[in-house]
mmCIF file of C-alpha atoms and ligand atoms in Angstrom:
data_model
loop_
_atom_site.group_PDB
_atom_site.id
_atom_site.type_symbol
_atom_site.label_atom_id
_atom_site.label_comp_id
_atom_site.label_asym_id
_atom_site.label_seq_id
_atom_site.Cartn_x
_atom_site.Cartn_y
_atom_site.Cartn_z
ATOM 1 C CA UNK A 1 28.032 -46.551 -26.163
ATOM 2 C CA UNK A 2 30.680 -45.425 -23.941
ATOM 3 C CA UNK A 3 33.703 -47.414 -25.886
ATOM 4 C CA UNK A 4 36.642 -45.874 -23.506
ATOM 5 C CA UNK A 5 35.120 -47.356 -20.266
ATOM 6 C CA UNK A 6 34.470 -51.151 -22.346
ATOM 7 C CA UNK A 7 37.917 -50.965 -22.977
ATOM 8 C CA UNK A 8 39.406 -50.410 -20.165
ATOM 9 C CA UNK A 9 37.196 -53.297 -18.379
ATOM 10 C CA UNK A 10 38.647 -56.027 -21.488
ATOM 11 C CA UNK A 11 42.183 -55.006 -20.673
ATOM 12 C CA UNK A 12 40.864 -55.777 -16.560
ATOM 13 C CA UNK A 13 39.065 -58.814 -17.365
ATOM 14 C CA UNK A 14 41.990 -60.112 -19.615
ATOM 15 C CA UNK A 15 44.443 -59.474 -17.067
ATOM 16 C CA UNK A 16 42.575 -61.035 -14.356
ATOM 17 C CA UNK A 17 42.377 -64.899 -16.171
ATOM 18 C CA UNK A 18 45.651 -66.556 -17.124
ATOM 19 C CA UNK A 19 45.733 -69.073 -19.654
ATOM 20 C CA UNK A 20 45.959 -71.981 -17.778
ATOM 21 C CA UNK A 21 42.664 -70.997 -15.702
ATOM 22 C CA UNK A 22 40.437 -73.066 -14.955
ATOM 23 C CA UNK A 23 36.849 -70.975 -15.593
ATOM 24 C CA UNK A 24 33.626 -71.916 -14.006
ATOM 25 C CA UNK A 25 30.554 -69.957 -15.662
ATOM 26 C CA UNK A 26 28.120 -69.920 -12.902
ATOM 27 C CA UNK A 27 23.951 -68.945 -14.431
ATOM 28 C CA UNK A 28 20.650 -68.051 -12.038
ATOM 29 C CA UNK A 29 18.770 -71.398 -11.465
ATOM 30 C CA UNK A 30 16.482 -72.555 -14.679
ATOM 31 C CA UNK A 31 18.752 -70.218 -16.822
ATOM 32 C CA UNK A 32 16.768 -67.481 -19.277
ATOM 33 C CA UNK A 33 17.986 -66.822 -22.878
ATOM 34 C CA UNK A 34 19.519 -63.475 -21.857
ATOM 35 C CA UNK A 35 22.226 -65.615 -19.659
ATOM 36 C CA UNK A 36 22.988 -68.023 -21.512
ATOM 37 C CA UNK A 37 23.411 -66.154 -24.624
ATOM 38 C CA UNK A 38 25.526 -64.204 -22.108
ATOM 39 C CA UNK A 39 27.908 -66.954 -21.169
ATOM 40 C CA UNK A 40 28.419 -67.900 -24.381
ATOM 41 C CA UNK A 41 29.429 -64.174 -25.284
ATOM 42 C CA UNK A 42 32.146 -64.147 -21.819
ATOM 43 C CA UNK A 43 34.000 -67.741 -23.124
ATOM 44 C CA UNK A 44 34.623 -66.235 -26.443
ATOM 45 C CA UNK A 45 35.910 -62.669 -25.336
ATOM 46 C CA UNK A 46 38.316 -64.649 -23.078
ATOM 47 C CA UNK A 47 39.302 -67.038 -26.291
ATOM 48 C CA UNK A 48 37.762 -70.371 -24.354
ATOM 49 C CA UNK A 49 36.085 -73.036 -25.395
ATOM 50 C CA UNK A 50 33.387 -75.470 -23.117
ATOM 51 C CA UNK A 51 36.241 -77.730 -21.817
ATOM 52 C CA UNK A 52 37.956 -74.896 -20.150
ATOM 53 C CA UNK A 53 34.895 -72.751 -19.550
ATOM 54 C CA UNK A 54 31.927 -74.817 -18.545
ATOM 55 C CA UNK A 55 28.309 -73.385 -17.691
ATOM 56 C CA UNK A 56 26.736 -74.368 -14.757
ATOM 57 C CA UNK A 57 23.940 -73.807 -12.810
ATOM 58 C CA UNK A 58 21.499 -75.258 -9.563
ATOM 59 C CA UNK A 59 18.693 -75.750 -11.288
ATOM 60 C CA UNK A 60 17.873 -76.726 -14.865
ATOM 61 C CA UNK A 61 16.347 -74.995 -18.136
ATOM 62 C CA UNK A 62 12.460 -75.792 -18.007
ATOM 63 C CA UNK A 63 10.737 -73.422 -20.117
ATOM 64 C CA UNK A 64 9.893 -75.434 -23.683
ATOM 65 C CA UNK A 65 11.038 -72.170 -25.590
ATOM 66 C CA UNK A 66 14.633 -71.637 -23.499
ATOM 67 C CA UNK A 67 14.986 -75.288 -24.176
ATOM 68 C CA UNK A 68 14.034 -75.217 -27.515
ATOM 69 C CA UNK A 69 17.521 -72.345 -27.458
ATOM 70 C CA UNK A 70 19.708 -75.253 -25.579
ATOM 71 C CA UNK A 71 19.174 -77.976 -28.118
ATOM 72 C CA UNK A 72 19.035 -75.886 -30.857
ATOM 73 C CA UNK A 73 22.018 -74.279 -30.131
ATOM 74 C CA UNK A 74 24.238 -76.771 -28.341
ATOM 75 C CA UNK A 75 24.728 -74.814 -25.168
ATOM 76 C CA UNK A 76 25.839 -77.516 -22.692
ATOM 77 C CA UNK A 77 24.878 -76.128 -19.143
ATOM 78 C CA UNK A 78 26.240 -78.586 -16.083
ATOM 79 C CA UNK A 79 24.501 -78.906 -12.618
ATOM 80 C CA UNK A 80 26.315 -76.596 -10.385
ATOM 81 C CA UNK A 81 27.467 -77.945 -7.222
ATOM 82 C CA UNK A 82 29.379 -76.434 -4.582
ATOM 83 C CA UNK A 83 31.957 -78.715 -4.392
ATOM 84 C CA UNK A 84 32.884 -78.881 -7.729
ATOM 85 C CA UNK A 85 33.024 -74.997 -8.005
ATOM 86 C CA UNK A 86 35.695 -74.669 -5.203
ATOM 87 C CA UNK A 87 37.762 -77.119 -7.587
ATOM 88 C CA UNK A 88 38.242 -73.666 -10.617
ATOM 89 C CA UNK A 89 40.633 -71.348 -9.945
ATOM 90 C CA UNK A 90 37.930 -68.928 -11.302
ATOM 91 C CA UNK A 91 34.084 -68.373 -10.500
ATOM 92 C CA UNK A 92 32.411 -65.539 -13.085
ATOM 93 C CA UNK A 93 28.901 -65.217 -13.404
ATOM 94 C CA UNK A 94 26.795 -63.109 -16.195
ATOM 95 C CA UNK A 95 22.932 -61.395 -15.984
ATOM 96 C CA UNK A 96 22.796 -62.499 -12.014
ATOM 97 C CA UNK A 97 24.866 -61.562 -8.396
ATOM 98 C CA UNK A 98 26.602 -63.343 -5.788
ATOM 99 C CA UNK A 99 24.390 -62.969 -2.540
ATOM 100 C CA UNK A 100 22.337 -64.386 -5.077
ATOM 101 C CA UNK A 101 23.528 -68.023 -4.347
ATOM 102 C CA UNK A 102 24.162 -67.622 -1.436
ATOM 103 C CA UNK A 103 25.956 -70.272 0.934
ATOM 104 C CA UNK A 104 26.166 -72.193 -2.330
ATOM 105 C CA UNK A 105 28.810 -70.439 -4.125
ATOM 106 C CA UNK A 106 32.542 -70.835 -2.938
ATOM 107 C CA UNK A 107 33.464 -67.528 -4.650
ATOM 108 C CA UNK A 108 33.266 -64.956 -7.322
ATOM 109 C CA UNK A 109 35.522 -63.078 -9.351
ATOM 110 C CA UNK A 110 33.630 -61.596 -12.481
ATOM 111 C CA UNK A 111 29.855 -60.965 -12.329
ATOM 112 C CA UNK A 112 28.265 -59.319 -15.542
ATOM 113 C CA UNK A 113 24.985 -58.128 -15.071
ATOM 114 C CA UNK A 114 22.460 -55.336 -15.340
ATOM 115 C CA UNK A 115 19.641 -56.136 -12.549
ATOM 116 C CA UNK A 116 19.525 -53.473 -9.561
ATOM 117 C CA UNK A 117 18.823 -53.779 -6.610
ATOM 118 C CA UNK A 118 22.171 -55.554 -5.167
ATOM 119 C CA UNK A 119 24.748 -54.246 -2.960
ATOM 120 C CA UNK A 120 28.399 -54.002 -4.486
ATOM 121 C CA UNK A 121 31.661 -54.807 -5.097
ATOM 122 C CA UNK A 122 30.997 -58.580 -5.093
ATOM 123 C CA UNK A 123 33.774 -59.228 -6.926
ATOM 124 C CA UNK A 124 37.366 -58.197 -8.600
ATOM 125 C CA UNK A 125 35.474 -57.131 -11.340
ATOM 126 C CA UNK A 126 32.079 -56.250 -11.506
ATOM 127 C CA UNK A 127 30.226 -54.492 -14.163
ATOM 128 C CA UNK A 128 26.930 -53.979 -13.392
ATOM 129 C CA UNK A 129 24.594 -51.791 -15.663
ATOM 130 C CA UNK A 130 21.520 -51.520 -13.861
ATOM 131 C CA UNK A 131 20.045 -49.042 -16.956
ATOM 132 C CA UNK A 132 20.801 -51.591 -19.769
ATOM 133 C CA UNK A 133 17.833 -53.830 -20.649
ATOM 134 C CA UNK A 134 20.137 -56.879 -21.076
ATOM 135 C CA UNK A 135 23.309 -58.622 -19.964
ATOM 136 C CA UNK A 136 23.515 -59.520 -23.346
ATOM 137 C CA UNK A 137 23.650 -55.731 -24.780
ATOM 138 C CA UNK A 138 27.007 -55.491 -22.236
ATOM 139 C CA UNK A 139 28.568 -58.860 -23.690
ATOM 140 C CA UNK A 140 27.604 -57.519 -27.127
ATOM 141 C CA UNK A 141 29.678 -53.842 -26.672
ATOM 142 C CA UNK A 142 32.349 -55.814 -25.326
ATOM 143 C CA UNK A 143 32.686 -57.825 -28.209
ATOM 144 C CA UNK A 144 32.118 -55.211 -31.105
ATOM 145 C CA UNK A 145 34.581 -53.312 -28.837
ATOM 146 C CA UNK A 146 37.375 -55.967 -28.694
ATOM 147 C CA UNK A 147 36.575 -55.957 -32.151
ATOM 148 C CA UNK A 148 36.344 -60.162 -31.449
ATOM 149 C CA UNK A 149 34.535 -62.234 -34.704
ATOM 150 C CA UNK A 150 30.423 -62.853 -33.202
ATOM 151 C CA UNK A 151 29.650 -66.006 -35.137
ATOM 152 C CA UNK A 152 25.810 -67.308 -36.233
ATOM 153 C CA UNK A 153 25.290 -69.291 -33.139
ATOM 154 C CA UNK A 154 26.420 -66.371 -30.689
ATOM 155 C CA UNK A 155 24.552 -63.462 -33.116
ATOM 156 C CA UNK A 156 21.521 -65.679 -32.509
ATOM 157 C CA UNK A 157 21.447 -66.665 -29.058
ATOM 158 C CA UNK A 158 22.458 -62.349 -28.321
ATOM 159 C CA UNK A 159 20.097 -61.552 -30.113
ATOM 160 C CA UNK A 160 17.143 -64.110 -28.188
ATOM 161 C CA UNK A 161 18.948 -62.749 -25.449
ATOM 162 C CA UNK A 162 18.796 -59.048 -25.670
ATOM 163 C CA UNK A 163 14.605 -59.977 -27.458
ATOM 164 C CA UNK A 164 13.554 -62.068 -24.629
ATOM 165 C CA UNK A 165 14.654 -59.657 -21.732
ATOM 166 C CA UNK A 166 12.793 -56.615 -23.360
ATOM 167 C CA UNK A 167 9.949 -57.976 -24.444
ATOM 168 C CA UNK A 168 10.729 -57.330 -28.096
ATOM 169 C CA UNK A 169 12.836 -54.212 -27.489
ATOM 170 C CA UNK A 170 9.175 -52.624 -25.441
ATOM 171 C CA UNK A 171 10.404 -52.891 -21.585
ATOM 172 C CA UNK A 172 13.389 -51.633 -20.112
ATOM 173 C CA UNK A 173 14.828 -50.601 -23.730
ATOM 174 C CA UNK A 174 17.506 -48.343 -24.037
ATOM 175 C CA UNK A 175 19.230 -46.881 -26.759
ATOM 176 C CA UNK A 176 22.485 -49.501 -26.374
ATOM 177 C CA UNK A 177 20.284 -52.093 -26.299
ATOM 178 C CA UNK A 178 18.749 -50.998 -29.704
ATOM 179 C CA UNK A 179 22.431 -50.477 -30.899
ATOM 180 C CA UNK A 180 23.450 -53.963 -29.856
ATOM 181 C CA UNK A 181 20.292 -55.434 -30.988
ATOM 182 C CA UNK A 182 21.003 -53.874 -34.802
ATOM 183 C CA UNK A 183 24.537 -54.781 -34.546
ATOM 184 C CA UNK A 184 23.671 -58.367 -33.701
ATOM 185 C CA UNK A 185 20.697 -58.239 -36.198
ATOM 186 C CA UNK A 186 22.522 -59.291 -40.003
ATOM 187 C CA UNK A 187 24.640 -61.915 -37.827
ATOM 188 C CA UNK A 188 21.921 -63.843 -36.634
ATOM 189 C CA UNK A 189 20.325 -66.973 -37.684
ATOM 190 C CA UNK A 190 16.189 -66.226 -38.546
ATOM 191 C CA UNK A 191 15.163 -69.873 -39.403
ATOM 192 C CA UNK A 192 16.928 -70.640 -35.875
ATOM 193 C CA UNK A 193 15.236 -67.878 -34.276
ATOM 194 C CA UNK A 194 12.277 -69.131 -35.976
ATOM 195 C CA UNK A 195 11.836 -72.149 -34.314
ATOM 196 C CA UNK A 196 13.431 -71.286 -30.618
ATOM 197 C CA UNK A 197 9.431 -69.552 -31.208
ATOM 198 C CA UNK A 198 7.420 -72.111 -32.120
ATOM 199 C CA UNK A 199 8.929 -75.860 -30.575
ATOM 200 C CA UNK A 200 8.711 -78.288 -32.690
ATOM 201 C CA UNK A 201 6.584 -81.274 -31.567
ATOM 202 C CA UNK A 202 7.627 -84.504 -32.504
ATOM 203 C CA UNK A 203 5.459 -86.615 -34.837
ATOM 204 C CA UNK A 204 4.549 -88.951 -32.414
ATOM 205 C CA UNK A 205 3.306 -86.570 -30.305
ATOM 206 C CA UNK A 206 0.275 -86.014 -32.696
ATOM 207 C CA UNK A 207 -1.230 -89.418 -31.824
ATOM 208 C CA UNK A 208 -1.490 -88.483 -27.778
ATOM 209 C CA UNK A 209 -2.844 -85.230 -28.951
ATOM 210 C CA UNK A 210 -5.730 -86.368 -31.459
ATOM 211 C CA UNK A 211 -6.562 -89.504 -28.387
ATOM 212 C CA UNK A 212 -6.985 -86.636 -25.859
ATOM 213 C CA UNK A 213 -8.714 -84.195 -27.636
ATOM 214 C CA UNK A 214 -11.364 -87.116 -27.950
ATOM 215 C CA UNK A 215 -11.762 -87.469 -24.161
ATOM 216 C CA UNK A 216 -11.446 -83.508 -23.738
ATOM 217 C CA UNK A 217 -14.254 -82.800 -20.728
ATOM 218 C CA UNK A 218 -14.447 -79.354 -19.683
ATOM 219 C CA UNK A 219 -16.626 -79.011 -15.896
ATOM 220 C CA UNK A 220 -17.638 -76.400 -14.116
ATOM 221 C CA UNK A 221 -14.059 -74.889 -15.503
ATOM 222 C CA UNK A 222 -11.660 -77.703 -14.756
ATOM 223 C CA UNK A 223 -10.299 -79.276 -17.411
ATOM 224 C CA UNK A 224 -8.480 -82.711 -16.774
ATOM 225 C CA UNK A 225 -6.161 -84.731 -18.841
ATOM 226 C CA UNK A 226 -4.287 -87.590 -18.750
ATOM 227 C CA UNK A 227 -1.933 -88.062 -21.634
ATOM 228 C CA UNK A 228 -0.427 -91.428 -20.803
ATOM 229 C CA UNK A 229 3.561 -91.533 -21.503
ATOM 230 C CA UNK A 230 5.346 -88.949 -23.099
ATOM 231 C CA UNK A 231 8.788 -88.697 -24.053
ATOM 232 C CA UNK A 232 9.210 -85.112 -23.086
ATOM 233 C CA UNK A 233 8.289 -82.631 -20.165
ATOM 234 C CA UNK A 234 7.282 -79.757 -22.144
ATOM 235 C CA UNK A 235 4.724 -81.580 -24.272
ATOM 236 C CA UNK A 236 3.151 -81.452 -20.543
ATOM 237 C CA UNK A 237 3.616 -78.184 -20.380
ATOM 238 C CA UNK A 238 2.324 -77.123 -23.998
ATOM 239 C CA UNK A 239 -0.333 -78.906 -23.796
ATOM 240 C CA UNK A 240 -2.010 -77.153 -20.658
ATOM 241 C CA UNK A 241 -1.240 -73.633 -22.062
ATOM 242 C CA UNK A 242 -3.432 -74.885 -25.316
ATOM 243 C CA UNK A 243 -6.352 -75.992 -23.086
ATOM 244 C CA UNK A 244 -6.107 -73.520 -21.113
ATOM 245 C CA UNK A 245 -7.420 -71.689 -24.381
ATOM 246 C CA UNK A 246 -10.915 -73.183 -24.430
ATOM 247 C CA UNK A 247 -13.766 -71.359 -24.023
ATOM 248 C CA UNK A 248 -14.542 -71.629 -20.252
ATOM 249 C CA UNK A 249 -11.840 -72.278 -19.437
ATOM 250 C CA UNK A 250 -10.695 -71.646 -16.071
ATOM 251 C CA UNK A 251 -7.839 -74.578 -14.928
ATOM 252 C CA UNK A 252 -5.840 -77.051 -16.424
ATOM 253 C CA UNK A 253 -4.088 -79.980 -15.114
ATOM 254 C CA UNK A 254 -2.522 -81.848 -17.223
ATOM 255 C CA UNK A 255 -0.911 -84.822 -16.446
ATOM 256 C CA UNK A 256 1.709 -87.284 -18.471
ATOM 257 C CA UNK A 257 4.549 -89.955 -17.794
ATOM 258 C CA UNK A 258 7.548 -89.218 -18.472
ATOM 259 C CA UNK A 259 10.577 -91.425 -17.114
ATOM 260 C CA UNK A 260 9.855 -93.286 -13.233
ATOM 261 C CA UNK A 261 7.267 -90.109 -12.846
ATOM 262 C CA UNK A 262 4.244 -88.289 -13.230
ATOM 263 C CA UNK A 263 4.294 -84.438 -13.988
ATOM 264 C CA UNK A 264 1.042 -82.993 -13.667
ATOM 265 C CA UNK A 265 1.399 -79.205 -15.713
ATOM 266 C CA UNK A 266 -1.351 -77.200 -13.487
ATOM 267 C CA UNK A 267 -2.453 -73.777 -15.254
ATOM 268 C CA UNK A 268 -4.895 -71.255 -14.645
ATOM 269 C CA UNK A 269 -6.463 -68.007 -15.911
ATOM 270 C CA UNK A 270 -6.241 -66.004 -11.480
ATOM 271 C CA UNK A 271 -9.427 -65.392 -11.155
ATOM 272 C CA UNK A 272 -10.896 -65.437 -7.632
ATOM 273 C CA UNK A 273 -9.277 -67.944 -5.353
ATOM 274 C CA UNK A 274 -7.435 -69.537 -7.792
ATOM 275 C CA UNK A 275 -3.721 -70.844 -7.014
ATOM 276 C CA UNK A 276 -1.891 -73.327 -9.065
ATOM 277 C CA UNK A 277 0.939 -73.621 -7.012
ATOM 278 C CA UNK A 278 -0.620 -73.720 -3.613
ATOM 279 C CA UNK A 279 -2.911 -76.320 -5.058
ATOM 280 C CA UNK A 280 -0.229 -79.049 -6.223
ATOM 281 C CA UNK A 281 1.672 -78.083 -2.799
ATOM 282 C CA UNK A 282 -1.881 -79.231 -0.955
ATOM 283 C CA UNK A 283 -2.083 -82.355 -2.953
ATOM 284 C CA UNK A 284 0.939 -83.595 -4.295
ATOM 285 C CA UNK A 285 3.621 -82.105 -1.638
ATOM 286 C CA UNK A 286 3.820 -85.011 0.656
ATOM 287 C CA UNK A 287 4.069 -87.453 -1.950
ATOM 288 C CA UNK A 288 6.070 -85.855 -4.617
ATOM 289 C CA UNK A 289 7.137 -82.574 -5.564
ATOM 290 C CA UNK A 290 4.797 -79.778 -5.912
ATOM 291 C CA UNK A 291 5.224 -75.664 -5.770
ATOM 292 C CA UNK A 292 4.464 -72.781 -8.506
ATOM 293 C CA UNK A 293 2.904 -69.606 -8.844
ATOM 294 C CA UNK A 294 -0.728 -68.115 -9.018
ATOM 295 C CA UNK A 295 -1.304 -68.801 -12.021
ATOM 296 C CA UNK A 296 1.229 -71.616 -13.309
ATOM 297 C CA UNK A 297 2.338 -74.914 -10.923
ATOM 298 C CA UNK A 298 3.812 -77.889 -11.671
ATOM 299 C CA UNK A 299 3.853 -81.431 -9.674
ATOM 300 C CA UNK A 300 6.715 -84.603 -9.897
ATOM 301 C CA UNK A 301 5.899 -87.341 -8.175
ATOM 302 C CA UNK A 302 7.524 -90.781 -8.605
ATOM 303 C CA UNK A 303 4.598 -93.078 -10.029
ATOM 304 C CA UNK A 304 5.795 -95.535 -6.812
ATOM 305 C CA UNK A 305 5.119 -93.206 -4.407
ATOM 306 C CA UNK A 306 1.717 -92.450 -6.916
ATOM 307 C CA UNK A 307 1.178 -96.372 -6.952
ATOM 308 C CA UNK A 308 1.771 -96.541 -2.710
ATOM 309 C CA UNK A 309 -0.498 -93.948 -1.827
ATOM 310 C CA UNK A 310 -3.439 -94.685 -4.492
ATOM 311 C CA UNK A 311 -3.157 -98.258 -5.415
ATOM 312 C CA UNK A 312 -2.893 -98.250 -9.232
ATOM 313 C CA UNK A 313 -0.865 -95.997 -11.936
ATOM 314 C CA UNK A 314 -3.231 -97.433 -14.332
ATOM 315 C CA UNK A 315 -3.814 -94.070 -16.975
ATOM 316 C CA UNK A 316 -7.667 -94.363 -17.041
ATOM 317 C CA UNK A 317 -7.647 -94.582 -13.226
ATOM 318 C CA UNK A 318 -4.917 -91.441 -12.910
ATOM 319 C CA UNK A 319 -7.125 -89.537 -14.664
ATOM 320 C CA UNK A 320 -10.471 -90.216 -12.928
ATOM 321 C CA UNK A 321 -8.783 -89.566 -9.803
ATOM 322 C CA UNK A 322 -7.321 -86.335 -11.116
ATOM 323 C CA UNK A 323 -11.589 -85.548 -11.650
ATOM 324 C CA UNK A 324 -12.154 -86.025 -8.333
ATOM 325 C CA UNK A 325 -8.904 -84.315 -6.649
ATOM 326 C CA UNK A 326 -8.597 -81.453 -8.268
ATOM 327 C CA UNK A 327 -12.474 -79.896 -8.045
ATOM 328 C CA UNK A 328 -12.302 -80.351 -4.139
ATOM 329 C CA UNK A 329 -9.210 -78.587 -4.050
ATOM 330 C CA UNK A 330 -9.632 -75.528 -6.094
ATOM 331 C CA UNK A 331 -13.634 -75.066 -4.088
ATOM 332 C CA UNK A 332 -11.192 -75.597 -0.387
ATOM 333 C CA UNK A 333 -9.066 -72.847 -1.223
ATOM 334 C CA UNK A 334 -9.485 -69.455 0.575
ATOM 335 C CA UNK A 335 -10.769 -67.182 -1.265
ATOM 336 C CA UNK A 336 -8.904 -63.900 -2.640
ATOM 337 C CA UNK A 337 -9.554 -60.334 -1.320
ATOM 338 C CA UNK A 338 -10.535 -59.279 -5.338
ATOM 339 C CA UNK A 339 -13.389 -61.946 -5.480
ATOM 340 C CA UNK A 340 -14.398 -61.020 -2.460
ATOM 341 C CA UNK A 341 -14.664 -57.884 -3.730
ATOM 342 C CA UNK A 342 -16.148 -58.293 -6.638
ATOM 343 C CA UNK A 343 -18.381 -61.030 -4.891
ATOM 344 C CA UNK A 344 -20.454 -57.992 -2.733
ATOM 345 C CA UNK A 345 -20.514 -55.804 -5.472
ATOM 346 C CA UNK A 346 -17.441 -53.290 -3.856
HETATM 347 MN MN1 MN B 1 19.112 -60.487 -17.939
#
């Protein structure tokens, strides 16, 4: 840990930001724990609060664990817009660099990150340490060097940030990451960390779960389930992950009504022709937003559009229709290289 370099950077940083400046901290889309905790640390380092230094992102947090972190640590992330960011005196970003945002970003003043592959500098203040496993490590070094008090909430966030970016200190980890981790360890709240790891389910979900489990059917490796109305988006996602664990299941499509939308979460094991993202795009791209990766994808369809396309939004009818649509789509998908090789015995 190079304290003299960090000391110099802190001086630079504090000289750049004037007392009355309104600072926006912009995070990558679907912010992760490293980004969120680093933003909290930057705010502390600058002696600011959420009124004078709000956090923004262009796309909200979606992963269940990350949403639990947001909820438990009361992290407020506002939806970003280029117009609104223009009204700020300073724009800072952590765990990401200006080229990521392209035209959407009006300006960049402060950049602290660990991602390689960007041509810099892109801002008057820049500290990019590509060897580090997490931006939260850089921020912990800043706080330690500045002798800032690290609250339990901040320590918990940073610890979780380092842990998740380095997969429990097993990937891209440096001596500095371990040093930061060790410093934060006694300051963090363990029951909170445990809760972030295992998101709580609302008790009312037990009823939905018991009804759904009774109807559980697997056909040709496919499991389709409509949960009906749910109170949270992540319940659909968690259910899809859970169902993928059953023996013989290769594809899962779990649907649920959330607000005025039908949300469909799709998972597969990525064998053969599987491409979850392509499947939801082809099935629902015209009546809703749909997309994702090979193994996980999601569609969000306004219920009124579903009704216009399929005549009804009754739960049983939705489930029946999904049972018709998915097998056709799965078999329609082009065969992958690996599957072809396996079939030909190469
Ligand atoms: Mn990171």
